[in-house]
Tab-separated table of C-alpha atoms in Angstrom:
chain	number	residue	atom	x	y	z
A	188	MET	CA	-13.837	-8.561	38.027
A	189	LYS	CA	-17.545	-9.779	39.182
A	190	THR	CA	-18.940	-7.645	36.333
A	191	ALA	CA	-16.771	-8.008	33.549
A	192	THR	CA	-16.629	-11.953	34.550
A	193	SER	CA	-20.434	-11.699	34.205
A	194	ARG	CA	-20.733	-9.356	30.925
A	195	ALA	CA	-17.683	-12.508	29.147
A	196	VAL	CA	-20.594	-15.007	29.771
A	197	ARG	CA	-23.342	-12.968	28.246
A	198	LEU	CA	-21.469	-12.623	25.714
A	199	ALA	CA	-19.655	-16.054	24.982
A	200	SER	CA	-22.717	-18.236	25.791
A	201	LYS	CA	-24.582	-15.828	23.621
A	202	ALA	CA	-22.089	-15.593	20.015
A	203	ASP	CA	-21.175	-19.821	21.192
A	204	SER	CA	-25.273	-20.435	21.070
A	205	THR	CA	-24.453	-22.100	24.453
A	206	ILE	CA	-27.068	-20.906	26.248
A	207	THR	CA	-31.161	-21.761	25.005
A	208	ASP	CA	-33.562	-19.459	23.923
A	209	ASP	CA	-35.494	-19.899	27.088
A	210	GLY	CA	-32.499	-19.313	28.846
A	211	SER	CA	-31.292	-22.716	30.376
A	212	VAL	CA	-27.669	-24.323	29.068
A	213	ASN	CA	-27.534	-26.283	26.179
A	214	PRO	CA	-27.608	-29.774	27.461
A	215	PHE	CA	-25.000	-30.763	24.574
A	216	ALA	CA	-22.712	-27.924	26.344
A	217	GLU	CA	-19.842	-29.127	28.601
A	218	PRO	CA	-18.139	-26.611	31.051
A	219	LEU	CA	-14.319	-26.129	30.675
A	220	ASP	CA	-12.180	-28.105	32.243
A	221	THR	CA	-9.996	-26.233	35.512
A	222	GLY	CA	-7.830	-28.583	35.236
A	223	ASP	CA	-6.455	-27.950	31.538
A	224	PRO	CA	-3.415	-26.406	31.470
A	225	VAL	CA	-4.749	-23.816	29.581
A	226	TYR	CA	-7.828	-23.006	31.783
A	227	ASP	CA	-8.424	-19.668	31.619
A	228	SER	CA	-9.864	-18.309	35.413
A	229	GLU	CA	-11.470	-14.911	33.254
A	230	GLU	CA	-13.791	-17.135	31.234
A	231	ASP	CA	-14.801	-19.539	34.077
A	232	GLY	CA	-19.212	-19.908	34.045
A	233	GLN	CA	-18.144	-20.227	29.875
A	234	TYR	CA	-19.234	-23.047	27.891
A	235	TYR	CA	-17.666	-24.195	24.011
A	236	LEU	CA	-19.835	-26.316	21.873
A	237	THR	CA	-19.141	-30.670	21.529
A	238	ALA	CA	-22.272	-32.222	19.459
A	239	THR	CA	-23.174	-29.639	18.281
A	240	THR	CA	-20.976	-27.056	17.005
A	241	GLN	CA	-19.577	-27.127	13.449
A	242	SER	CA	-15.975	-26.940	13.987
A	243	VAL	CA	-13.359	-29.661	13.187
A	244	MET	CA	-11.831	-28.796	17.326
A	245	ASP	CA	-13.033	-27.029	20.589
A	246	LEU	CA	-12.487	-24.206	22.071
A	247	ARG	CA	-9.720	-25.578	23.815
A	248	GLU	CA	-7.592	-27.295	21.141
A	249	TYR	CA	-8.141	-24.571	19.484
A	250	LYS	CA	-6.306	-22.457	22.305
A	251	GLU	CA	-3.632	-24.937	22.738
A	252	LYS	CA	-2.535	-24.680	18.903
A	253	LEU	CA	-2.865	-20.821	18.134
A	254	ARG	CA	0.441	-20.609	21.382
A	255	PRO	CA	2.911	-22.348	18.054
A	256	ILE	CA	1.490	-20.230	15.122
A	257	PHE	CA	1.831	-17.034	17.037
A	258	ASP	CA	5.524	-18.040	18.716
A	259	GLU	CA	6.446	-18.692	14.773
A	260	LEU	CA	5.032	-15.786	13.538
A	261	PHE	CA	7.089	-13.776	16.341
A	262	ILE	CA	10.062	-15.371	14.986
A	263	SER	CA	10.015	-15.443	11.654
A	264	ALA	CA	7.457	-12.612	11.315
A	265	ASP	CA	5.831	-14.815	7.948
A	266	LEU	CA	2.693	-12.913	7.989
A	267	GLU	CA	1.729	-15.303	5.082
A	268	GLU	CA	2.706	-18.434	6.631
A	269	CYS	CA	0.915	-17.186	9.729
A	270	GLN	CA	-2.576	-16.814	7.574
A	271	ARG	CA	-2.552	-19.407	5.903
A	272	ARG	CA	-2.130	-22.172	8.872
A	273	ILE	CA	-5.070	-19.993	10.695
A	274	LEU	CA	-7.126	-20.156	7.636
A	275	GLU	CA	-6.186	-24.610	8.193
A	276	LEU	CA	-7.770	-24.786	11.331
A	277	ALA	CA	-11.015	-23.957	10.076
A	278	CYS	CA	-12.720	-21.983	13.195
A	279	PRO	CA	-14.435	-18.863	12.214
A	280	GLU	CA	-15.831	-18.430	15.223
A	281	TYR	CA	-13.410	-18.383	17.581
A	282	ASN	CA	-12.223	-15.352	15.503
A	283	PHE	CA	-12.369	-13.965	19.131
A	284	GLU	CA	-10.163	-15.604	20.655
A	285	LEU	CA	-7.999	-15.474	18.241
A	286	VAL	CA	-7.117	-11.639	18.387
A	287	LYS	CA	-7.448	-12.169	22.458
A	288	ARG	CA	-4.569	-14.251	21.788
A	289	GLY	CA	-2.759	-12.622	19.283
A	290	VAL	CA	-2.772	-9.078	21.530
A	291	SER	CA	-1.951	-10.329	24.485
A	292	PHE	CA	0.445	-12.859	23.726
A	293	SER	CA	2.517	-10.384	22.192
A	294	LEU	CA	1.812	-7.318	25.276
A	295	ASP	CA	5.642	-9.093	26.759
A	296	LYS	CA	7.379	-8.713	23.852
A	297	ASN	CA	9.996	-5.712	22.589
A	298	GLY	CA	7.562	-4.288	20.086
A	299	PRO	CA	7.292	-5.396	16.709
A	300	GLU	CA	5.431	-8.128	17.513
A	301	GLN	CA	2.633	-6.214	18.404
A	302	GLU	CA	2.780	-4.366	14.993
A	303	LEU	CA	2.648	-8.156	13.377
A	304	VAL	CA	-0.284	-8.881	14.891
A	305	SER	CA	-1.859	-5.862	14.362
A	306	THR	CA	-0.843	-6.510	10.560
A	307	LEU	CA	-2.120	-9.962	11.107
A	308	LEU	CA	-6.047	-8.776	11.753
A	309	SER	CA	-6.046	-6.140	8.905
A	310	ARG	CA	-5.006	-8.949	6.278
A	311	LEU	CA	-7.067	-10.985	8.211
A	312	HIS	CA	-10.209	-8.637	8.204
A	313	PRO	CA	-13.258	-8.852	6.248
A	314	THR	CA	-12.690	-11.862	4.013
A	315	PHE	CA	-12.357	-14.031	7.466
A	316	LEU	CA	-12.064	-12.105	10.649
A	317	SER	CA	-15.201	-9.936	10.604
A	318	CYS	CA	-15.164	-6.348	12.962
A	319	ASP	CA	-18.277	-8.545	15.559
A	320	ALA	CA	-14.903	-10.964	16.072
A	321	ALA	CA	-12.672	-8.234	16.458
A	322	VAL	CA	-15.135	-6.591	19.172
A	323	ARG	CA	-15.643	-9.306	20.790
A	324	GLY	CA	-11.656	-10.132	21.248
A	325	TYR	CA	-10.626	-6.669	22.638
A	326	GLU	CA	-13.995	-6.755	25.002
A	327	ARG	CA	-12.047	-9.722	26.036
A	328	LEU	CA	-9.035	-7.883	26.422
A	329	LEU	CA	-10.050	-4.743	29.038
A	330	GLU	CA	-11.801	-7.341	30.657
A	331	LEU	CA	-8.822	-9.228	31.996
A	332	ALA	CA	-6.836	-5.413	31.345
A	333	ASP	CA	-6.424	-5.505	35.213
A	334	GLU	CA	-4.700	-8.802	35.719
A	335	LEU	CA	-2.570	-8.418	32.587
A	336	GLU	CA	-1.039	-5.813	33.888
A	337	LEU	CA	0.333	-8.147	36.477
A	338	ASP	CA	2.599	-9.459	34.447
A	339	VAL	CA	3.168	-6.009	32.046
A	340	PRO	CA	3.089	-2.970	33.521
A	341	ASN	CA	2.309	-1.218	30.795
A	342	ALA	CA	0.149	-3.791	29.585
A	343	LYS	CA	-3.022	-1.512	29.580
A	344	SER	CA	-1.394	1.465	27.218
A	345	LEU	CA	-0.392	-0.901	24.946
A	346	LEU	CA	-3.796	-2.984	24.546
A	347	ALA	CA	-4.458	0.954	23.618
A	348	ALA	CA	-2.143	1.002	20.603
A	349	SER	CA	-3.520	-1.610	19.686
A	350	LEU	CA	-7.160	-1.033	19.680
A	351	ALA	CA	-6.097	2.193	18.109
A	352	ARG	CA	-4.129	0.434	15.039
A	353	ALA	CA	-6.881	-1.926	15.069
A	354	VAL	CA	-10.103	1.312	14.910
A	355	GLY	CA	-7.090	3.250	12.676
A	356	ASN	CA	-7.145	-0.251	10.224
A	357	GLU	CA	-11.096	-0.323	10.255
A	358	VAL	CA	-10.527	-3.923	12.255
A	359	VAL	CA	-12.900	-2.706	15.046
A	360	PRO	CA	-15.423	0.076	14.357
A	361	ARG	CA	-14.904	3.857	15.539
A	362	GLU	CA	-17.905	3.474	17.328
A	363	PHE	CA	-16.117	0.670	19.775
A	364	LEU	CA	-14.618	2.922	21.265
A	365	GLN	CA	-17.880	5.291	22.681
A	366	ASP	CA	-19.096	1.816	24.005
A	367	VAL	CA	-20.607	3.042	27.615
A	368	ASP	CA	-20.680	-0.909	29.312
A	369	MET	CA	-17.372	-1.037	27.975
A	370	MET	CA	-15.846	2.137	29.333
A	371	LYS	CA	-17.435	1.272	33.177
A	372	ILE	CA	-14.525	-1.896	32.503
A	373	CYS	CA	-11.675	-0.312	31.079
A	374	SER	CA	-11.962	3.398	31.249
A	375	THR	CA	-8.052	3.279	31.333
A	376	VAL	CA	-7.708	1.421	27.790
A	377	LEU	CA	-10.501	3.439	26.229
A	378	ALA	CA	-9.640	6.392	27.103
A	379	GLU	CA	-6.070	6.150	25.774
A	380	ALA	CA	-7.154	4.675	22.583
A	381	ASN	CA	-9.848	7.589	22.361
A	382	ARG	CA	-6.717	9.587	22.696
A	383	LEU	CA	-4.630	7.725	19.642
A	384	VAL	CA	-7.745	8.045	17.348
A	385	TYR	CA	-9.190	10.915	18.313
A	386	GLY	CA	-7.121	13.234	19.767
A	387	ASN	CA	-5.106	13.940	16.225
A	388	ARG	CA	-2.154	11.974	16.635
A	389	LEU	CA	-2.391	10.321	13.343
A	390	ALA	CA	-4.319	13.878	11.864
A	391	ASN	CA	-1.646	15.710	13.073
A	392	PHE	CA	1.164	13.126	11.546
A	393	LYS	CA	-0.303	13.468	8.515
A	394	ALA	CA	-0.519	16.636	7.726
A	395	GLY	CA	2.877	17.373	9.376
A	396	LEU	CA	4.263	15.310	6.615
A	397	ARG	CA	3.033	17.254	3.769
A	398	PRO	CA	5.417	20.860	5.138
A	399	ILE	CA	7.772	18.536	5.214
A	400	PHE	CA	7.744	16.982	2.262
A	401	SER	CA	7.297	20.550	0.218
A	402	GLU	CA	10.867	22.111	1.657
A	403	PHE	CA	12.226	18.528	1.218
A	404	PHE	CA	11.444	19.051	-2.524
A	405	LEU	CA	13.179	22.533	-2.619
A	406	SER	CA	16.101	22.000	-0.273
A	407	ALA	CA	17.166	18.030	-0.603
A	408	ASP	CA	18.411	18.462	3.092
A	409	PHE	CA	17.661	14.413	3.771
A	410	GLU	CA	19.060	15.022	7.665
A	411	GLU	CA	16.916	17.491	8.219
A	412	CYS	CA	13.762	15.623	6.568
A	413	ALA	CA	14.771	12.710	8.896
A	414	ALA	CA	14.936	15.017	11.739
A	415	ARG	CA	11.819	16.790	10.957
A	416	ILE	CA	9.899	13.143	10.708
A	417	GLN	CA	11.393	12.031	13.958
A	418	GLU	CA	10.511	15.030	15.644
A	419	LEU	CA	6.449	14.187	14.757
A	420	GLY	CA	7.325	11.217	17.453
A	421	CYS	CA	5.229	8.802	16.075
A	422	PRO	CA	7.585	5.702	15.067
A	423	GLU	CA	4.503	3.309	14.821
A	424	TYR	CA	3.199	5.234	11.876
A	425	GLY	CA	6.230	4.988	9.639
A	426	PHE	CA	4.447	3.572	6.819
A	427	GLU	CA	2.467	6.416	6.289
A	428	VAL	CA	5.677	7.588	6.205
A	429	VAL	CA	6.355	6.397	2.787
A	430	LYS	CA	3.030	6.387	1.532
A	431	ARG	CA	2.675	10.538	1.689
A	432	ALA	CA	6.311	10.397	0.353
A	433	ILE	CA	5.010	9.247	-2.619
A	434	SER	CA	1.824	9.637	-3.424
A	435	PHE	CA	2.797	13.342	-3.217
A	436	SER	CA	5.731	13.039	-5.746
A	437	LEU	CA	2.777	11.404	-7.936
A	438	ASP	CA	2.590	14.850	-10.000
A	439	LYS	CA	6.008	16.015	-9.443
A	440	LYS	CA	9.156	15.721	-11.972
A	441	GLU	CA	11.659	12.835	-11.961
A	442	ARG	CA	14.062	14.994	-9.947
A	443	GLU	CA	11.225	14.814	-7.060
A	444	ARG	CA	10.567	11.262	-7.387
A	445	GLU	CA	14.823	10.590	-7.518
A	446	LEU	CA	14.549	11.929	-3.786
A	447	THR	CA	12.035	9.662	-3.172
A	448	SER	CA	13.794	7.537	-3.892
A	449	LYS	CA	16.552	8.291	-1.881
A	450	LEU	CA	14.560	9.382	0.714
A	451	VAL	CA	12.960	6.110	1.440
A	452	ASN	CA	16.416	4.414	1.114
A	453	PHE	CA	18.262	7.426	3.189
A	454	LEU	CA	15.802	6.885	6.417
A	455	TYR	CA	15.667	2.880	6.455
A	456	PRO	CA	16.050	1.612	8.732
A	457	SER	CA	17.317	3.910	11.593
A	458	THR	CA	13.475	5.590	11.389
A	459	ILE	CA	11.671	3.362	8.980
A	460	ASN	CA	12.455	-0.544	9.106
A	461	SER	CA	11.382	-2.236	6.192
A	462	ARG	CA	8.113	-3.474	7.346
A	463	ALA	CA	6.616	-0.230	7.293
A	464	VAL	CA	7.903	0.108	4.139
A	465	CYS	CA	6.406	-2.595	2.829
A	466	LYS	CA	2.993	-1.262	4.237
A	467	GLY	CA	3.569	1.395	2.986
A	468	PHE	CA	3.736	0.090	-0.763
A	469	GLU	CA	0.920	-1.984	0.413
A	470	ARG	CA	-1.637	1.206	1.339
A	471	LEU	CA	-0.769	2.586	-2.207
A	472	PHE	CA	-1.978	-0.607	-3.634
A	473	GLU	CA	-5.255	0.268	-1.597
A	474	LEU	CA	-5.189	3.480	-3.277
A	475	ILE	CA	-4.333	3.116	-6.405
A	476	ASP	CA	-7.385	3.273	-8.339
A	477	GLU	CA	-7.891	6.796	-6.580
A	478	LEU	CA	-4.453	7.978	-7.459
A	479	CYS	CA	-4.847	6.811	-11.181
A	480	LEU	CA	-7.197	9.037	-11.493
A	481	ASP	CA	-5.178	12.120	-10.531
A	482	VAL	CA	-2.078	11.134	-12.133
A	483	PRO	CA	-2.961	8.149	-15.114
A	484	ASP	CA	0.647	7.205	-14.932
A	485	ALA	CA	0.483	5.945	-11.171
A	486	LYS	CA	0.717	2.438	-11.581
A	487	LEU	CA	3.837	2.802	-13.419
A	488	LEU	CA	5.329	5.526	-11.269
A	489	ILE	CA	4.887	2.888	-8.084
A	490	ALA	CA	6.072	0.110	-9.863
A	491	THR	CA	8.771	1.886	-10.082
A	492	PHE	CA	9.512	2.732	-6.747
A	493	LEU	CA	9.321	-0.358	-5.807
A	494	ALA	CA	11.537	-1.771	-8.298
A	495	ARG	CA	13.678	0.958	-7.314
A	496	ALA	CA	13.055	0.028	-3.512
A	497	VAL	CA	14.394	-3.364	-4.043
A	498	VAL	CA	17.763	-2.967	-5.972
A	499	ASP	CA	17.808	-0.512	-2.892
A	500	GLU	CA	17.697	-3.610	-0.448
A	501	VAL	CA	15.460	-1.378	1.304
A	502	VAL	CA	12.033	-3.840	0.281
A	503	PRO	CA	13.170	-7.911	0.335
A	504	PRO	CA	12.679	-9.544	-2.815
A	505	SER	CA	9.989	-11.667	-0.841
A	506	PHE	CA	7.185	-8.934	-0.477
A	507	LEU	CA	6.711	-9.586	-4.501
A	508	THR	CA	5.220	-12.789	-4.153
A	509	ASP	CA	3.499	-12.588	-0.756
A	510	GLY	CA	0.033	-13.709	-1.146
A	511	TYR	CA	-1.743	-10.861	0.742
A	512	THR	CA	0.581	-8.269	-1.108
A	513	GLN	CA	-0.081	-9.929	-4.896
A	514	SER	CA	-3.621	-9.808	-3.671
A	515	VAL	CA	-3.799	-5.997	-3.765
A	516	GLY	CA	-0.958	-5.314	-6.358
A	517	GLY	CA	-1.379	-7.520	-8.642
A	518	ASP	CA	-1.043	-5.283	-11.818
A	519	VAL	CA	1.704	-3.482	-10.305
A	520	LEU	CA	3.928	-6.092	-8.869
A	521	LYS	CA	3.586	-7.332	-12.651
A	522	VAL	CA	5.345	-4.484	-13.959
A	523	ALA	CA	8.180	-4.309	-10.947
A	524	LYS	CA	9.241	-7.624	-11.645
A	525	ALA	CA	9.729	-7.238	-15.209
A	526	MET	CA	11.549	-3.889	-14.528
A	527	LEU	CA	13.576	-6.311	-12.319
A	528	ASN	CA	13.971	-9.507	-14.402
A	529	ARG	CA	15.173	-6.987	-17.449
A	530	GLU	CA	19.576	-7.420	-18.324
A	531	HIS	CA	21.306	-5.178	-15.645
A	532	ALA	CA	18.497	-4.380	-14.023
A	533	GLY	CA	20.497	-2.943	-10.874
A	534	ALA	CA	21.786	-0.132	-13.228
A	535	ARG	CA	18.982	0.733	-15.047
A	536	LEU	CA	16.640	1.114	-11.879
A	537	ASP	CA	19.987	2.941	-9.780
A	538	ARG	CA	19.290	6.187	-12.443
A	539	ILE	CA	15.473	4.885	-13.983
A	540	TRP	CA	13.497	8.562	-12.546
A	541	GLY	CA	16.944	10.338	-14.800
A	542	PRO	CA	17.214	9.508	-18.374
A	543	GLY	CA	17.423	5.871	-19.037
A	544	ASP	CA	20.840	5.019	-19.962
A	545	GLY	CA	22.669	7.142	-17.910
A	546	ARG	CA	23.441	9.677	-21.106
A	547	PRO	CA	22.754	13.457	-20.912
A	548	VAL	CA	19.060	14.866	-21.593
A	549	GLN	CA	20.384	17.099	-24.539
A	550	ASP	CA	22.711	13.778	-25.672
A	551	LEU	CA	18.891	12.133	-25.729
A	552	LYS	CA	17.171	14.624	-27.435
A	553	VAL	CA	19.561	14.599	-30.525
A	554	ALA	CA	19.146	10.500	-29.812
A	555	VAL	CA	15.685	10.639	-30.261
A	556	ASP	CA	15.656	12.803	-33.702
A	557	LEU	CA	17.863	10.216	-35.559
A	558	LEU	CA	16.037	7.238	-34.812
A	559	LEU	CA	12.671	9.537	-36.185
A	560	GLN	CA	14.228	10.735	-39.241
A	561	GLU	CA	15.879	7.306	-39.898
A	562	TYR	CA	12.376	5.814	-39.049
A	563	LEU	CA	10.536	8.954	-41.571
A	564	SER	CA	13.695	7.264	-44.441
A	565	SER	CA	12.428	3.541	-43.893
A	566	GLY	CA	9.621	3.073	-42.454
A	567	ASP	CA	10.471	0.036	-40.506
A	568	ILE	CA	7.897	0.739	-37.266
A	569	ASN	CA	9.031	-1.768	-35.314
A	570	GLU	CA	12.956	-1.367	-35.530
A	571	ALA	CA	11.803	2.380	-34.437
A	572	CYS	CA	9.705	0.927	-31.601
A	573	ARG	CA	12.598	-1.398	-30.806
A	574	CYS	CA	15.061	1.777	-30.372
A	575	ILE	CA	12.496	3.611	-28.449
A	576	LYS	CA	12.419	0.604	-25.934
A	577	GLU	CA	16.278	0.756	-26.028
A	578	VAL	CA	16.392	4.512	-25.175
A	579	ASN	CA	15.006	2.653	-21.139
A	580	ALA	CA	13.281	5.928	-20.441
A	581	PRO	CA	10.050	5.905	-19.922
A	582	PHE	CA	9.602	8.839	-17.657
A	583	PHE	CA	10.906	10.422	-21.181
A	584	HIS	CA	8.489	9.259	-23.320
A	585	HIS	CA	6.489	12.944	-23.651
A	586	GLU	CA	9.356	14.084	-24.897
A	587	ILE	CA	9.946	11.600	-28.317
A	588	VAL	CA	5.687	12.181	-28.054
A	589	LYS	CA	6.421	15.821	-28.639
A	590	ARG	CA	9.797	15.788	-30.532
A	591	ALA	CA	7.799	12.616	-32.738
A	592	VAL	CA	4.621	15.295	-33.836
A	593	VAL	CA	7.211	19.033	-34.046
A	594	ILE	CA	9.280	16.985	-36.690
A	595	ALA	CA	6.072	15.858	-38.969
A	596	LEU	CA	4.765	19.761	-38.728
A	597	ASP	CA	7.097	20.877	-41.798
A	598	LYS	CA	6.539	16.962	-43.842
A	599	ASN	CA	4.270	15.903	-46.426
A	600	GLU	CA	0.774	14.168	-45.634
A	601	ASP	CA	2.984	10.903	-46.478
A	602	ASP	CA	4.887	11.243	-43.146
A	603	ARG	CA	2.478	12.899	-41.023
A	604	GLU	CA	0.917	9.134	-41.485
A	605	ARG	CA	3.919	7.657	-40.647
A	606	ILE	CA	4.040	9.415	-37.099
A	607	ALA	CA	0.431	9.328	-36.764
A	608	ALA	CA	0.959	5.210	-37.055
A	609	LEU	CA	3.918	4.857	-34.802
A	610	LEU	CA	2.134	7.036	-31.904
A	611	ARG	CA	-0.538	4.237	-32.260
A	612	PHE	CA	1.636	1.483	-32.418
A	613	LEU	CA	3.569	2.845	-29.034
A	614	HIS	CA	0.283	3.186	-27.829
A	615	GLU	CA	-0.670	-0.847	-28.704
A	616	ASN	CA	2.536	-2.693	-28.048
A	617	ASP	CA	2.105	-0.703	-24.300
A	618	VAL	CA	5.836	1.402	-24.975
A	619	VAL	CA	3.983	4.563	-24.070
A	620	SER	CA	1.383	4.900	-21.804
A	621	MET	CA	-1.765	7.341	-22.410
A	622	GLY	CA	-0.432	9.616	-19.161
A	623	GLN	CA	3.085	10.060	-21.228
A	624	PHE	CA	1.086	10.952	-24.235
A	625	GLU	CA	-1.590	13.432	-22.614
A	626	LYS	CA	1.783	14.702	-21.025
A	627	GLY	CA	3.903	14.849	-24.571
A	628	PHE	CA	0.567	16.405	-26.593
A	629	GLY	CA	-0.091	19.599	-23.262
A	630	ARG	CA	3.443	20.408	-24.064
A	631	LEU	CA	3.132	20.410	-27.813
A	632	TYR	CA	-0.121	22.957	-27.038
A	633	GLY	CA	2.272	25.243	-25.095
A	634	LEU	CA	4.604	25.379	-27.363
A	635	VAL	CA	2.288	26.635	-30.439
A	636	SER	CA	3.365	29.919	-30.324
A	637	ASP	CA	6.999	29.667	-30.676
A	638	LEU	CA	6.183	26.299	-33.291
A	639	VAL	CA	3.827	29.547	-35.655
A	640	LEU	CA	6.728	31.238	-36.331
A	641	ASP	CA	8.698	28.003	-38.438
A	642	VAL	CA	5.127	26.610	-39.173
A	643	PRO	CA	2.189	29.053	-39.784
A	644	ASP	CA	0.220	26.237	-39.990
A	645	THR	CA	1.273	24.422	-37.109
A	646	ALA	CA	-2.858	24.798	-34.864
A	647	ARG	CA	-4.684	22.980	-37.549
A	648	ILE	CA	-1.509	20.132	-37.892
A	649	LEU	CA	-1.504	19.605	-34.447
A	650	ALA	CA	-5.343	19.633	-34.230
A	651	VAL	CA	-5.140	16.828	-36.675
A	652	PHE	CA	-2.573	14.997	-34.415
A	653	ALA	CA	-4.994	15.397	-32.321
A	654	ARG	CA	-8.117	14.190	-32.754
A	655	ARG	CA	-6.866	11.198	-34.193
A	656	ALA	CA	-4.467	10.282	-31.685
A	657	VAL	CA	-8.114	10.185	-29.779
A	658	GLU	CA	-9.667	8.239	-32.213
A	659	ASP	CA	-6.531	5.730	-31.493
A	660	GLY	CA	-6.828	5.565	-28.478
A	661	VAL	CA	-3.604	7.147	-27.740
A	662	LEU	CA	-4.971	10.175	-26.334
A	663	PRO	CA	-8.447	9.283	-23.640
A	664	LYS	CA	-12.218	10.796	-26.096
A	665	ASP	CA	-12.657	13.345	-23.257
A	666	PHE	CA	-8.618	14.905	-23.785
A	667	ARG	CA	-8.960	18.864	-24.177
A	668	VAL	CA	-5.930	21.715	-24.882
A	669	PRO	CA	-5.012	22.678	-21.522
A	670	VAL	CA	-5.385	26.135	-20.841
A	671	SER	CA	-1.622	27.142	-20.227
A	672	VAL	CA	1.151	24.149	-19.755
A	673	SER	CA	4.167	25.296	-17.301
């Protein structure tokens, strides 16, 4: 361990500024106390600052305070509270020790504790925990790997898994896995971490999920889907199952979304635990802007999946108020909370992917036609808006858009103006999303060949509605008539 110790001394001394530029020991630095109960022989020869440090405590005190924080985390699994207590310590220069102790404390636990520590580090990065500090922490762990293995026989495998997760979460740069000096110190751990990261384990897992979900959407066989996911053999990536299942379903129809909600419920807790489900949603929040480029309704859809998961008791309600969750998924969480706070929310969310209030689709279409006819007769736009809200079918709104324009085709100019005004009102009051308007108009253009049989001037009238919708902000300015509509 001589080489490991000398490297640790050099790194710690340089970072903690205990060695002056000429190589001499800083006169204000104090050596570690060998009689201290938390004394670490592997850190012998290192120094911590007293008179010159800007910390509120020295390294010895910091170590003492970390232990109860992690003990509480392993009992409560309250990441937000743990993060708060660490930030209160106000010692970012000791973050390398945070990484080292958090990971080492988790090694002799049952498994979830290691994932908790990885998630904690991911949350702290990069605003509080830098990549440099994380690297230093893992360097210390690799230097201690042989000793750790005496107490925990599979310590090196667990360290490799922890390091691989840190690389996957971008807490530690990938280049660290190729560090020549570290390879000399603990090649076993780095080789295993390299296999996990570069051996296509995660990549293969992701690639393996796509055909599984494609087949599932066709067969609706929950047991077969669960069995195939388990065969992939990567339980540590359970969050990826949730993230990919939901993201794959975003551009599908209500049937696939309902299947996805039921699948997440089916997989819990035997295949994926609640923590994995929550982490899957966090990953979706982080990708929300990118997802919205392909699916404009992505925020509403993900919020609906989240609200449904809470009703299904797969996601705890506390997830909606977690500090980190709110920081990355604020808009989505607001929509999900609104859904959960509505009257009879449980019953409504149980059929959220279906036609609203539980009526057959054909009955719902009749109800929409009646409320539109009543609106044209009364001109009461607020009443029409209220009735549409009561339908409680946000993913059926494209049908309302389509039927509103179809009804207006053989009406006079005043009625067409009323319909255009209604569409603008629904948009301005956030009743119907732009994505649903786009889908509704897309379906209208797909029906032109049939509609002209009854109203020969359909193409011109539809063009007027589309132009007006763009002017009113109901449709995006770059809206184009679809080449083909399925």
